[in-house]
């Protein structure tokens, strides 16, 4: 959806193409009330099915951002992208936020787990998105989240020899510590790897000097 909306901003596609992806998202929401998207679908004999009712936070952030941009491009659409964005942002706020850390969790499954609630994935930290969400909703929650994420990014970047961020880290009362190998999904969990390789993309368009320093 994000790539498609960027193409639409350049005039390369029509709404019909974006709408197909929007309908796919709607087909795999957790529920009408909780509009987070189920993170993975598999093809079965009975069609495409979700593997579980969990979401991946970064994916829903991309969807929300794309919907906000879609509302700007097609304000008169029968799909009401702005309403969908508003509802999704509320679902993210209610299901992907940790009061303990002041940051987003890696998914709704982690939010309800006392230990996993303090697990963070730096590719979920998108200050530019948070600012856009704050402007769209007028909700100070997103402004505070932008501040907290920027602080976490800066702190972790300064504490690593290369400045590169790990895929995952634990947040303590006054510390952020890279996870150990195999604590989450594999031997590179605490390294700059599959997930954190997306961090430069997430931060590249920020005009925040602190964020720019982390990118460099």
Coordinates of C-alpha atoms in Angstrom, one line a residue:
X1 CA 0.0 0.0 0.0
X2 CA 2.8 2.4 0.8
X3 CA 4.6 1.8 -2.5
X4 CA 1.3 2.2 -4.4
X5 CA 0.5 5.5 -2.7
X6 CA 3.9 6.8 -3.4
X7 CA 3.3 5.9 -7.1
X8 CA -0.1 7.6 -6.9
X9 CA 1.5 10.8 -5.7
X10 CA 3.6 10.8 -8.9
X11 CA 0.5 10.1 -11.0
X12 CA 1.6 6.7 -12.0
X13 CA -1.5 4.8 -10.8
X14 CA -5.2 5.3 -10.3
X15 CA -7.2 4.8 -7.2
X16 CA -8.5 1.4 -8.4
X17 CA -5.1 -0.1 -7.9
X18 CA -4.8 1.2 -4.4
X19 CA -8.3 0.2 -3.6
X20 CA -7.6 -3.4 -4.3
X21 CA -4.9 -3.4 -1.7
X22 CA -7.2 -1.6 0.7
X23 CA -9.8 -4.3 0.3
X24 CA -7.2 -6.9 0.9
X25 CA -6.3 -5.2 4.2
X26 CA -9.9 -5.0 5.2
X27 CA -10.4 -8.7 4.5
X28 CA -7.7 -9.6 7.0
X29 CA -8.3 -7.2 9.9
X30 CA -8.4 -8.7 13.4
X31 CA -12.0 -7.5 13.8
X32 CA -14.3 -4.6 13.0
X33 CA -13.4 -2.9 16.2
X34 CA -9.7 -3.8 16.3
X35 CA -8.6 -3.0 12.7
X36 CA -5.0 -4.1 13.0
X37 CA -4.1 -6.4 10.1
X38 CA -3.3 -10.0 10.8
X39 CA 0.4 -10.2 9.9
X40 CA 0.6 -13.3 7.7
X41 CA -1.6 -15.1 5.2
X42 CA -1.1 -18.5 3.6
X43 CA -2.8 -20.0 0.6
X44 CA -5.0 -23.1 1.5
X45 CA -7.4 -25.3 -0.4
X46 CA -10.1 -22.9 0.9
X47 CA -8.4 -19.8 -0.2
X48 CA -6.1 -17.3 1.6
X49 CA -6.2 -17.7 5.4
X50 CA -4.4 -15.8 8.2
X51 CA -2.1 -17.9 10.3
X52 CA -3.2 -16.3 13.6
X53 CA -4.8 -13.1 15.0
X54 CA -1.5 -11.3 15.7
X55 CA -0.3 -8.1 14.0
X56 CA 3.2 -6.8 13.1
X57 CA 3.4 -3.2 14.3
X58 CA 5.5 -1.8 11.5
X59 CA 3.1 -3.1 8.9
X60 CA 0.1 -1.4 10.4
X61 CA 2.1 1.9 10.7
X62 CA 2.7 1.7 7.0
X63 CA -1.0 1.0 6.3
X64 CA -2.0 4.0 8.5
X65 CA 0.4 6.3 6.8
X66 CA -0.7 5.1 3.3
X67 CA -4.3 5.7 4.2
X68 CA -3.7 9.3 5.4
X69 CA -1.9 10.0 2.1
X70 CA -4.8 8.3 0.2
X71 CA -7.3 10.6 1.9
X72 CA -5.3 13.6 0.6
X73 CA -5.2 12.3 -3.0
X74 CA -8.8 11.0 -3.1
X75 CA -10.7 13.0 -0.5
X76 CA -14.1 12.2 -2.2
X77 CA -13.5 8.5 -2.4
X78 CA -16.4 6.2 -1.3
X79 CA -13.8 4.2 0.7
X80 CA -13.3 7.0 3.3
X81 CA -9.6 6.4 3.8
X82 CA -9.3 9.0 6.5
X83 CA -11.9 7.3 8.6
X84 CA -10.1 4.0 8.2
X85 CA -6.8 5.6 9.1
X86 CA -8.3 7.1 12.2
X87 CA -9.7 3.8 13.3
X88 CA -6.4 2.0 12.6
X89 CA -4.4 4.5 14.6
X90 CA -6.7 4.0 17.6
X91 CA -6.2 0.3 17.3
X92 CA -2.4 0.7 17.2
X93 CA -2.6 3.0 20.2
X94 CA -4.8 0.6 22.2
X95 CA -3.1 -2.7 21.2
X96 CA 0.5 -1.9 20.4
X97 CA 1.7 0.5 23.1
X98 CA 3.5 -0.3 26.3
X99 CA 3.0 1.9 29.3
X100 CA 6.2 0.4 30.8
X101 CA 8.4 1.7 28.0
X102 CA 6.5 4.5 26.5
X103 CA 7.2 2.9 23.1
X104 CA 5.3 0.7 20.7
X105 CA 5.5 -3.1 21.1
X106 CA 6.4 -5.5 18.3
X107 CA 2.8 -6.7 18.0
X108 CA -0.4 -7.1 19.9
X109 CA 0.7 -10.5 21.3
X110 CA 3.7 -8.8 23.0
X111 CA 1.6 -6.0 24.6
X112 CA -0.2 -8.5 26.8
X113 CA 3.0 -10.4 27.7
X114 CA 4.7 -9.0 30.8
X115 CA 8.2 -9.7 29.4
X116 CA 7.6 -9.2 25.7
X117 CA 6.0 -5.9 26.4
X118 CA 9.5 -4.5 27.0
X119 CA 10.8 -5.8 23.7
X120 CA 11.4 -3.2 21.0
X121 CA 12.2 -3.5 17.3
X122 CA 13.9 -0.3 16.0
X123 CA 12.3 -0.7 12.6
X124 CA 9.0 0.1 14.3
X125 CA 10.3 3.6 15.2
X126 CA 9.3 6.0 12.5
X127 CA 9.4 9.6 13.8
X128 CA 8.2 11.0 10.5
X129 CA 5.1 8.8 10.6
X130 CA 4.4 9.7 14.3
X131 CA 4.6 13.4 13.4
X132 CA 2.2 12.8 10.5
X133 CA -0.2 10.9 12.8
X134 CA -0.1 13.7 15.4
X135 CA -0.9 16.3 12.7
X136 CA -3.8 14.1 11.3
X137 CA -5.4 13.2 14.7
X138 CA -4.4 16.2 16.9
X139 CA -3.6 13.6 19.5
X140 CA -0.6 14.4 21.7
X141 CA 0.0 10.7 22.2
X142 CA 1.9 10.6 18.8
X143 CA 4.0 13.6 19.6
X144 CA 5.1 12.0 22.9
X145 CA 5.8 8.8 21.1
X146 CA 7.9 10.6 18.6
X147 CA 10.0 12.1 21.4
X148 CA 10.4 8.7 23.2
X149 CA 11.3 6.9 20.0
X150 CA 13.9 9.6 19.1
X151 CA 15.4 9.2 22.5
X152 CA 15.6 5.4 22.3
X153 CA 17.1 5.6 18.8
X154 CA 19.8 8.1 19.9
X155 CA 20.6 6.2 23.1
X156 CA 21.1 2.9 21.4
X157 CA 23.0 4.3 18.5
X158 CA 25.5 6.0 20.9
X159 CA 26.0 2.8 22.9
X160 CA 27.0 0.6 20.0
X161 CA 30.6 0.7 18.6
X162 CA 29.4 1.2 15.0
X163 CA 26.3 3.2 15.7
X164 CA 24.3 0.5 14.0
X165 CA 21.1 -0.7 15.8
X166 CA 20.2 -4.2 16.7
X167 CA 17.1 -6.0 15.4
X168 CA 15.7 -6.2 18.9
X169 CA 16.4 -4.8 22.3
X170 CA 15.1 -5.0 25.9
X171 CA 14.0 -1.7 27.6
X172 CA 14.8 -1.4 31.3
X173 CA 14.1 1.4 33.8
X174 CA 17.2 3.3 32.6
X175 CA 18.7 1.2 29.9
X176 CA 18.3 -0.3 26.5
X177 CA 20.1 -3.6 25.9
X178 CA 20.4 -5.7 22.7
X179 CA 18.7 -9.1 23.0
X180 CA 20.9 -12.2 23.0
X181 CA 21.0 -14.6 20.1
X182 CA 17.9 -16.8 19.7
X183 CA 15.9 -14.8 22.3
X184 CA 13.4 -13.8 19.7
X185 CA 13.7 -15.5 16.3
X186 CA 17.3 -16.3 15.4
X187 CA 21.1 -16.0 16.0
X188 CA 21.2 -12.4 14.7
X189 CA 18.5 -11.0 17.0
X190 CA 20.9 -8.7 18.8
X191 CA 22.8 -7.6 15.6
X192 CA 22.2 -5.2 12.8
X193 CA 20.3 -7.7 10.6
X194 CA 17.0 -8.4 8.8
X195 CA 14.8 -6.0 10.8
X196 CA 17.2 -3.2 11.6
X197 CA 18.3 -3.0 7.9
X198 CA 15.1 -1.2 7.4
X199 CA 15.9 1.5 9.9
X200 CA 17.7 3.9 7.5
X201 CA 14.6 3.8 5.2
X202 CA 12.4 4.7 8.2
X203 CA 14.6 7.6 9.3
X204 CA 15.9 9.0 6.0
X205 CA 13.2 11.6 5.5
X206 CA 13.2 13.0 9.1
X207 CA 14.2 16.6 9.6
X208 CA 15.0 16.0 13.3
X209 CA 18.7 16.7 13.9
X210 CA 18.9 13.9 16.5
X211 CA 17.4 11.4 14.1
X212 CA 19.7 12.5 11.3
X213 CA 22.6 11.8 13.6
X214 CA 21.4 8.3 14.1
X215 CA 21.1 7.7 10.4
X216 CA 24.6 8.9 9.7

